[in-house]
PDB file of C-alpha atoms in Angstrom:
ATOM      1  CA  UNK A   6     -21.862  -5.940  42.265  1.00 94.00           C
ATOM      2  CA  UNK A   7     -21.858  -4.542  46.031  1.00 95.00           C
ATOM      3  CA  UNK A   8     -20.952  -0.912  46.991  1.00 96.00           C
ATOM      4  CA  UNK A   9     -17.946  -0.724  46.905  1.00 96.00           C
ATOM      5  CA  UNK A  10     -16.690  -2.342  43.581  1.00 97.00           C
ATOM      6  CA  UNK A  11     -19.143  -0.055  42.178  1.00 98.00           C
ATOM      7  CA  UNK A  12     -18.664   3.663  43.815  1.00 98.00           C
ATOM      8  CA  UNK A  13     -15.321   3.943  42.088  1.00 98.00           C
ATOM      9  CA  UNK A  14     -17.235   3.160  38.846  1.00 98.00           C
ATOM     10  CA  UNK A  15     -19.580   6.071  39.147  1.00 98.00           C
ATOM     11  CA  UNK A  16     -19.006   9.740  38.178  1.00 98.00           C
ATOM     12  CA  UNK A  17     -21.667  11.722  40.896  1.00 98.00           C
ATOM     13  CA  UNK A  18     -22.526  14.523  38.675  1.00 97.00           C
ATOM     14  CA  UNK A  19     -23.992  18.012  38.833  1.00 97.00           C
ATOM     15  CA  UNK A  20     -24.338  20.135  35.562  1.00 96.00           C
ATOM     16  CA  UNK A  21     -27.046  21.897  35.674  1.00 93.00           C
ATOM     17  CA  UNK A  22     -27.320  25.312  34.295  1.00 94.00           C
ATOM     18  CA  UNK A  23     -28.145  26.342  38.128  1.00 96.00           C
ATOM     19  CA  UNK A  24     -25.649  24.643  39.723  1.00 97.00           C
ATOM     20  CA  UNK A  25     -24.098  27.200  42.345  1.00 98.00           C
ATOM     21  CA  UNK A  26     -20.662  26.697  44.729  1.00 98.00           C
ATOM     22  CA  UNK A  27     -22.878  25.087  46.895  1.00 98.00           C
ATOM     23  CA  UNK A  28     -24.042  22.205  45.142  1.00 98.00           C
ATOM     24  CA  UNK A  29     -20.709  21.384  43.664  1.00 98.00           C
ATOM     25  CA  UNK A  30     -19.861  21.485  47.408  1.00 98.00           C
ATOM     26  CA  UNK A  31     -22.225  18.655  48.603  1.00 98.00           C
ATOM     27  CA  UNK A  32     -21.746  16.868  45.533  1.00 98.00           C
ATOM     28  CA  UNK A  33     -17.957  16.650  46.404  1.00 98.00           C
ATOM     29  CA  UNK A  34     -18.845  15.704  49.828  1.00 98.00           C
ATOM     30  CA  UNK A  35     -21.114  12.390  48.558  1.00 98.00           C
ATOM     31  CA  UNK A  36     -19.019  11.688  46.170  1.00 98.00           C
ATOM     32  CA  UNK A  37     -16.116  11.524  49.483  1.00 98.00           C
ATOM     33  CA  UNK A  38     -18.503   9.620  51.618  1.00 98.00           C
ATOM     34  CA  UNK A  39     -19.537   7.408  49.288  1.00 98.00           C
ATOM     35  CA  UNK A  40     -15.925   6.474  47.166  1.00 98.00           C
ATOM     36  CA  UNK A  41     -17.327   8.224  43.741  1.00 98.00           C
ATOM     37  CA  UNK A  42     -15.624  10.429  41.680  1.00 98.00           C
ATOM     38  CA  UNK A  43     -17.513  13.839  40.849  1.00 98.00           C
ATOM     39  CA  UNK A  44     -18.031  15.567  37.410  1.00 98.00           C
ATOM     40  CA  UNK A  45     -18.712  19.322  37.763  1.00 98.00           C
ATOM     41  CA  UNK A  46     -18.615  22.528  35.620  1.00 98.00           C
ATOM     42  CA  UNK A  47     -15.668  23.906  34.656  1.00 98.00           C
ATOM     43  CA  UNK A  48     -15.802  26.974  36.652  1.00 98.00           C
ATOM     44  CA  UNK A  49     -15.853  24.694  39.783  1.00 98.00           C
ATOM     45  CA  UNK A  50     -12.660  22.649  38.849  1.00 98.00           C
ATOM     46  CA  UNK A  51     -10.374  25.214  41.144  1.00 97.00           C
ATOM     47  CA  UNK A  52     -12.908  24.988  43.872  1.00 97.00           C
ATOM     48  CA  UNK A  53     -13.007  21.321  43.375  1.00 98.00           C
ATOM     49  CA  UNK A  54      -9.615  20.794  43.811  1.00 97.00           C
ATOM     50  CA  UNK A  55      -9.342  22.573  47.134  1.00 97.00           C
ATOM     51  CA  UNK A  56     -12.661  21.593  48.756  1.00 98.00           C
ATOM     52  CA  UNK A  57     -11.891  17.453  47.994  1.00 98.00           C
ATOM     53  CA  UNK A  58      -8.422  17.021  46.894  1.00 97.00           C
ATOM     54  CA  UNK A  59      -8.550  13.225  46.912  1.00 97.00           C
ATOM     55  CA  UNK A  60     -11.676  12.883  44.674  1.00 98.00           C
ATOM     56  CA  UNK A  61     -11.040  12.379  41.068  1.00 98.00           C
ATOM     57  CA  UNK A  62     -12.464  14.932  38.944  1.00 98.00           C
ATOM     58  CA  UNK A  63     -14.107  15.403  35.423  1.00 98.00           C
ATOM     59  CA  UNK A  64     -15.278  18.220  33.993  1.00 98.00           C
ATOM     60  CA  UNK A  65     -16.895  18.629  30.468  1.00 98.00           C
ATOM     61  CA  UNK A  66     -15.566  20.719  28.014  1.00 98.00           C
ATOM     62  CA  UNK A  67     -17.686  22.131  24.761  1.00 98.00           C
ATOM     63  CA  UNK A  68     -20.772  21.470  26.837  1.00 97.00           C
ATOM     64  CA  UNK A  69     -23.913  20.982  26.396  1.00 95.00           C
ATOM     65  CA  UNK A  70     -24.150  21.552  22.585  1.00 94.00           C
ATOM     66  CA  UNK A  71     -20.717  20.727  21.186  1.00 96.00           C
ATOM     67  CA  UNK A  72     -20.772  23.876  18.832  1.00 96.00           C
ATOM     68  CA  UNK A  73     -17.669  26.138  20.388  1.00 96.00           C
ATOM     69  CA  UNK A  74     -15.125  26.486  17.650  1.00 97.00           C
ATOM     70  CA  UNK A  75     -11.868  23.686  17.684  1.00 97.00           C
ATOM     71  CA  UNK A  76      -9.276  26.288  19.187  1.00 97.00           C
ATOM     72  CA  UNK A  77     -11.732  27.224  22.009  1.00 98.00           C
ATOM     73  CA  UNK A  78     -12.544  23.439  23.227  1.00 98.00           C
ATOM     74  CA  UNK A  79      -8.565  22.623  22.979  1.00 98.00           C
ATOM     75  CA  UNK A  80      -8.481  25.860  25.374  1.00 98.00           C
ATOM     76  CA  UNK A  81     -10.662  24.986  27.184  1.00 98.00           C
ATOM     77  CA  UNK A  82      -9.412  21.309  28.350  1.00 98.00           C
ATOM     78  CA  UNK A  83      -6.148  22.935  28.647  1.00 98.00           C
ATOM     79  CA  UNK A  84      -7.288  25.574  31.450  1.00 98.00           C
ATOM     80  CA  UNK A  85      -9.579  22.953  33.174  1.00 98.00           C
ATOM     81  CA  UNK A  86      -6.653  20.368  33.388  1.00 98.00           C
ATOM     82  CA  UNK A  87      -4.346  22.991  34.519  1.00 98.00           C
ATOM     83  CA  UNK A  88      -6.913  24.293  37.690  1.00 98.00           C
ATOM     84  CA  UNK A  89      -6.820  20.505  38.294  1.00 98.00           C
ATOM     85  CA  UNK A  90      -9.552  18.537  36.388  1.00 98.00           C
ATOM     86  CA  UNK A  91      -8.606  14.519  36.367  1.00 98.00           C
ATOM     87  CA  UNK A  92     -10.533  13.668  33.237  1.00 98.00           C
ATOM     88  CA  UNK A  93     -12.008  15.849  30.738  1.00 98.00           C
ATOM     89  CA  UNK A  94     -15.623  15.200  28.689  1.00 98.00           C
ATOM     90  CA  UNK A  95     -16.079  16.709  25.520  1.00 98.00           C
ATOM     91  CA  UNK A  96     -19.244  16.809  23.677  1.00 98.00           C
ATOM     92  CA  UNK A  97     -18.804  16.718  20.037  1.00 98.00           C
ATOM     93  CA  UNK A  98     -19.573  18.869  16.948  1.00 97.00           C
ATOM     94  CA  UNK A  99     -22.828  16.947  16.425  1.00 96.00           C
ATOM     95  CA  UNK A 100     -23.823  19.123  13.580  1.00 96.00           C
ATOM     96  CA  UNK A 101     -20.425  18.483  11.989  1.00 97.00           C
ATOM     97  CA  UNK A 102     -20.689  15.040  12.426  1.00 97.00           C
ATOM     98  CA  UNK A 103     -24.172  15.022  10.754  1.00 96.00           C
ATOM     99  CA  UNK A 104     -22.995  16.770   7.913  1.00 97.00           C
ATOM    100  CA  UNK A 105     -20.848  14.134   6.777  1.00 97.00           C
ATOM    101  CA  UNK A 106     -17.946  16.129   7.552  1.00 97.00           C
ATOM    102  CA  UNK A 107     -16.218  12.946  10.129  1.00 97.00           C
ATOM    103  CA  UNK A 108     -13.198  14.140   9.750  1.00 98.00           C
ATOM    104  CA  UNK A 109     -13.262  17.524  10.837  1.00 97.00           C
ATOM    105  CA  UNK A 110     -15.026  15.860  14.361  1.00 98.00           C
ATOM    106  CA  UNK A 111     -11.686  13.602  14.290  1.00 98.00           C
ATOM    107  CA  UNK A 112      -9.391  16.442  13.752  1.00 98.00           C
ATOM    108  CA  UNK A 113     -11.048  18.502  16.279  1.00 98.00           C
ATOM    109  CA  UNK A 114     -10.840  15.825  19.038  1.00 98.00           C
ATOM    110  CA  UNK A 115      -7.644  14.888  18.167  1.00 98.00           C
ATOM    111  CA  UNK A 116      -6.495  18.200  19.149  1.00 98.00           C
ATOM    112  CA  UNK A 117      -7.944  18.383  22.695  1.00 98.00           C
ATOM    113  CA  UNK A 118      -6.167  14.697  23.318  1.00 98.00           C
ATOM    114  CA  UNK A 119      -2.896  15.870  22.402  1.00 98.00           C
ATOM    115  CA  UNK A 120      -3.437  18.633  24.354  1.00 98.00           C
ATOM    116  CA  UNK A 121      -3.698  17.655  27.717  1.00 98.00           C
ATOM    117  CA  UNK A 122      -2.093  14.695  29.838  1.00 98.00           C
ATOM    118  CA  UNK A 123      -5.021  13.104  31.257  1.00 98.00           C
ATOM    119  CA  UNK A 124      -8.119  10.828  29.976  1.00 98.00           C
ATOM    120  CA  UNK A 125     -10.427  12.270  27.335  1.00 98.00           C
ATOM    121  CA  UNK A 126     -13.924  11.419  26.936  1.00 98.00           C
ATOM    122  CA  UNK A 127     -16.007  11.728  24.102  1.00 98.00           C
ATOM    123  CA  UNK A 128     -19.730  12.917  24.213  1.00 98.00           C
ATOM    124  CA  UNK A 129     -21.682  11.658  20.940  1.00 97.00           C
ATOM    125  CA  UNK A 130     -25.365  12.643  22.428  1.00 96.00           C
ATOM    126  CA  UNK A 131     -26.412   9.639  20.996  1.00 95.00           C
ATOM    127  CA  UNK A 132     -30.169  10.668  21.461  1.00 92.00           C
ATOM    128  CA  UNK A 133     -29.401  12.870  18.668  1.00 93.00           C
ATOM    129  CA  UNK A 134     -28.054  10.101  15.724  1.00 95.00           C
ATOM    130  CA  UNK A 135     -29.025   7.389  13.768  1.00 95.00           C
ATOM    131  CA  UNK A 136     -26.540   4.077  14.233  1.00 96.00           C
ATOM    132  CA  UNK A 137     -24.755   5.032  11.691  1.00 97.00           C
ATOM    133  CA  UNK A 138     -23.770   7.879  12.646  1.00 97.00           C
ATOM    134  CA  UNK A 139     -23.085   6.669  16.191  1.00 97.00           C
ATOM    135  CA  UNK A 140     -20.831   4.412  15.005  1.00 98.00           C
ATOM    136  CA  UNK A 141     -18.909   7.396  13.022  1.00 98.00           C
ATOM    137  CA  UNK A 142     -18.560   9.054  15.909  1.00 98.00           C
ATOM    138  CA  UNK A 143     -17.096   6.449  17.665  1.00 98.00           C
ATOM    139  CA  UNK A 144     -14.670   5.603  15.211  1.00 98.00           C
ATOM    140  CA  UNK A 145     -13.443   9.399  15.212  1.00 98.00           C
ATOM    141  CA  UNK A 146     -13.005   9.345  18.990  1.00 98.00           C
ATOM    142  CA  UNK A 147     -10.707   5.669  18.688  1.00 98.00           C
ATOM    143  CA  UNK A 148      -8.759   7.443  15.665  1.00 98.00           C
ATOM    144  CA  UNK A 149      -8.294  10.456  17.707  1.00 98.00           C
ATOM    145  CA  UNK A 150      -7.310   7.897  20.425  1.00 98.00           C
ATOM    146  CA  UNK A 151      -9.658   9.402  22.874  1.00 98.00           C
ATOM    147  CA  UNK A 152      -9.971   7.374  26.401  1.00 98.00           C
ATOM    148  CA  UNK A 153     -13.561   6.235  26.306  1.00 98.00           C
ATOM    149  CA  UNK A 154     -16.755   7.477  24.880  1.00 98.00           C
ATOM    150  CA  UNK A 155     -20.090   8.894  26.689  1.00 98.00           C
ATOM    151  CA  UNK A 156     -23.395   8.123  25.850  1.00 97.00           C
ATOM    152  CA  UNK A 157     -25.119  11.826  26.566  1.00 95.00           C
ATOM    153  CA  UNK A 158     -25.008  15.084  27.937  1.00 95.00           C
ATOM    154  CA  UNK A 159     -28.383  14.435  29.432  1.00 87.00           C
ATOM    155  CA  UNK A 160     -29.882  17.625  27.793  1.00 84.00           C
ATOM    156  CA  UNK A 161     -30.338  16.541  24.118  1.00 75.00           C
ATOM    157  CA  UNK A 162     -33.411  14.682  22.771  1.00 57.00           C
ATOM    158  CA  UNK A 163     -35.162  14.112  19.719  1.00 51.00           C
ATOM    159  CA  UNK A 164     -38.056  11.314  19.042  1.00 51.00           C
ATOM    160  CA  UNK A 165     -37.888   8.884  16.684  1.00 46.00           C
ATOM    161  CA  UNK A 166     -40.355   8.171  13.913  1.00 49.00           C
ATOM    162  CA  UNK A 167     -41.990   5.448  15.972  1.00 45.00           C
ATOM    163  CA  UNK A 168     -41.996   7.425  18.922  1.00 46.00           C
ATOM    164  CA  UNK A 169     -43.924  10.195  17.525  1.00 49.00           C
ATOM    165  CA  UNK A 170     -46.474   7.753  15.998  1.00 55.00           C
ATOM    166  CA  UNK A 171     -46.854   6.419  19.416  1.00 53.00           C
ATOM    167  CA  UNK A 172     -47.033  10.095  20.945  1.00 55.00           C
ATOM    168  CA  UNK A 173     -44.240   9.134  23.103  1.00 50.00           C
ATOM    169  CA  UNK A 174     -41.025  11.502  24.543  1.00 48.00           C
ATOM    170  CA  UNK A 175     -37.465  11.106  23.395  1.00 51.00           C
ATOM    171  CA  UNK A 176     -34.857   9.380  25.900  1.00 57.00           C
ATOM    172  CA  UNK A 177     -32.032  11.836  26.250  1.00 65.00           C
ATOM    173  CA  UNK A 178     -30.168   9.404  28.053  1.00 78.00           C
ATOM    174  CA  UNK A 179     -28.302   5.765  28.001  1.00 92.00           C
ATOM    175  CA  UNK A 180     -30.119   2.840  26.307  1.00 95.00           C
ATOM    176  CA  UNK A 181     -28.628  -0.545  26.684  1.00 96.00           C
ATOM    177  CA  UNK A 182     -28.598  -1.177  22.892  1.00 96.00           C
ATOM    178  CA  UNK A 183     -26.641   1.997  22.383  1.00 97.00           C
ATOM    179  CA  UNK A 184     -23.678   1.326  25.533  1.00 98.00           C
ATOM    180  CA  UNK A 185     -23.713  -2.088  23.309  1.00 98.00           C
ATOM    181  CA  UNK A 186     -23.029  -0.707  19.939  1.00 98.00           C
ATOM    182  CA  UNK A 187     -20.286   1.564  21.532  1.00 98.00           C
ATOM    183  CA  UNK A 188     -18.557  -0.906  23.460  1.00 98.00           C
ATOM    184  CA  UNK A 189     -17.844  -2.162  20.114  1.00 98.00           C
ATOM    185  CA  UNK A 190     -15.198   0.783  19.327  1.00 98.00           C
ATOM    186  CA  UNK A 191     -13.708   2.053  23.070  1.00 98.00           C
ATOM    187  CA  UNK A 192     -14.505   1.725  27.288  1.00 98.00           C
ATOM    188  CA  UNK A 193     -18.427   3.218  27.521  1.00 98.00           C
ATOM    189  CA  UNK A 194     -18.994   5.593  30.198  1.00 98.00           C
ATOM    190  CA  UNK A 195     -23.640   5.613  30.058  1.00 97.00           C
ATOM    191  CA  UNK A 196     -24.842   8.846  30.883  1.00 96.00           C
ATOM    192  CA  UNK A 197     -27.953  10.666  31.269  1.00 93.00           C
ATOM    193  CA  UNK A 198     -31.158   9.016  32.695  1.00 91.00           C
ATOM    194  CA  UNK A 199     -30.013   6.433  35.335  1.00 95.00           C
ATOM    195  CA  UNK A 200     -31.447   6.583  38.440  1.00 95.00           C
ATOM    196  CA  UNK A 201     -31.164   3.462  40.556  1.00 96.00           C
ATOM    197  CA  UNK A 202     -29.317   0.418  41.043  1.00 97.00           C
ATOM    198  CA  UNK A 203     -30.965  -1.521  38.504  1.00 97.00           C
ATOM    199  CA  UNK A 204     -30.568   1.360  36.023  1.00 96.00           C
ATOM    200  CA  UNK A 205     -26.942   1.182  36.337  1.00 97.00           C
ATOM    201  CA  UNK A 206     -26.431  -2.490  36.184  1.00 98.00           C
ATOM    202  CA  UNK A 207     -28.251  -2.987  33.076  1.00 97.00           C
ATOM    203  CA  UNK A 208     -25.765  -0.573  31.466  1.00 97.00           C
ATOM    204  CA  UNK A 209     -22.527  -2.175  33.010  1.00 98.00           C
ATOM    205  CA  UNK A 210     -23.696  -5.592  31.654  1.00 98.00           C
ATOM    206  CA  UNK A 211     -24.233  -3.889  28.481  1.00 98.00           C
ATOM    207  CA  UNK A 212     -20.679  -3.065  28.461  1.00 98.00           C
ATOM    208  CA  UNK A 213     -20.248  -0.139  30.236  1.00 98.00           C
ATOM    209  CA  UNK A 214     -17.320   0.509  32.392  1.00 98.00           C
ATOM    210  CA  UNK A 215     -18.235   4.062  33.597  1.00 98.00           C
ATOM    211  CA  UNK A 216     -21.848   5.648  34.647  1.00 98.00           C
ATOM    212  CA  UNK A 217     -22.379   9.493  34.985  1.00 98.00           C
ATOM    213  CA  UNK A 218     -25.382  10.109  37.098  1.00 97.00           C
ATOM    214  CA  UNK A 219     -26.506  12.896  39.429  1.00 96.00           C
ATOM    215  CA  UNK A 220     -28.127  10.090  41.191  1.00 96.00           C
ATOM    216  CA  UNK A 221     -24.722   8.353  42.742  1.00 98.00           C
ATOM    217  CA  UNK A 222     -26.059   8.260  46.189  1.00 98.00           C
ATOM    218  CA  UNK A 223     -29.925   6.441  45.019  1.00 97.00           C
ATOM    219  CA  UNK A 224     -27.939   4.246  42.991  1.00 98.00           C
ATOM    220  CA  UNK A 225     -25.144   2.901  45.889  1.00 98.00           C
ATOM    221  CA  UNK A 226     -28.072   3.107  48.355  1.00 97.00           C
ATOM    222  CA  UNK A 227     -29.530   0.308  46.027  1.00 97.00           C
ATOM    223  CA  UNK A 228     -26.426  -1.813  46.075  1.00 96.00           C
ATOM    224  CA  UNK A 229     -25.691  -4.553  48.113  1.00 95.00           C
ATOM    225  CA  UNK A 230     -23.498  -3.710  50.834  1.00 89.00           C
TER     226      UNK A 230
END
């Protein structure tokens, strides 16, 4: 895939808990250059809108832990869409989710999308469940006929048994195997640990049809032109 079937394909992200006016600035200004869209805090969405009008925006709602309260997410993708936010990604109630309690997660999501007009994503922090419980959380995003679903935050990241025996870190980020199982249920937008060209092909073959990086430059750099 050359450059420039694949900027459009790319969500150049910055999230981080310092991310200032200035960084969403010359995030917006590669992901101009370089034909990416941009995902940003929701503070930045007004900003956003001004500084790059023709770049399409996301911006994450519930983020990074998924834990605000139903009323206050739906609130939240309302304001964000009305500043001017494209696309909206929402991280889900993983401890909900884990409690068994799947319909409450639907419910909840189902709310934001009827909400707003434009494309929801759904967040299931896959680092964070077993398959199972990934694939509950992708059937509560289809059922609450959510636009895609999103592999991570980025931030989230526990080990798994083999892992610890092996002394090893948790991935908080896409794995090939999980874009896979979720391409099963709804569009896959792999997030959270891809860093280079290679990175994000392996994930589009998997199935993916969106990749969330703060890495969109390294990645199109490594692209054929």
């Amino acid at each position: 895939m050359d450059r420039s079937e694949l900027a459009p394909r790319i969500d150049h992200t910055v999230l981080g808990p310092e991310t200032t006016p200035a960084d969403v600035r010359s995030a917006l200004e590669e992901a101009t250059n370089y034909g990416m869209n941009a995902c940003i805090p929701p503070y930045a969405v007004e900003l956003a809108t001004e500084y790059a009008p023709d770049v399409t925006l996301a911006t994450v709602i519930g983020f990074p832990h998924g834990q605000h309260a139903p009323g206050v997410k739906r609130r939240e993708g309302v304001t964000a869409w009305q500043a001017g936010a494209d696309e909206l990604d929402v991280v889900i109630n993983v401890g909900r989710l884990k409690a068994g309690d799947t319909a409450a997660v639907r419910e909840e999501l189902a709310e934001l999308v009827a909400a707003v007009p434009i494309p929801v994503k759904v967040i299931v922090e896959t680092a964070l469940l077993t398959d199972a419980e990934k694939r509950r959380a992708c059937e509560a995003a289809q059922a609450a006929d959510a636009a895609m679903v999103k592999t991570s935050t980025g931030f989230a990241s526990v080990p798994s048994e083999a892992q610890r025996a092996n002394g090893e870190a948790a991935s908080a980020g896409a794995t090939v195997a999980d874009v896979a199982l979720m391409a099963e249920y709804l569009p896959v937008k792999a997030s959270g640990g891809i860093g280079s060209y290679d990175d994000a092909m392996a994930m589009l073959e998997a199935g993916a049809d969106r990749i969330g990086a703060s890495s969109g430059v390294a990645i199109l750099e490594g692209a054929p032109e």
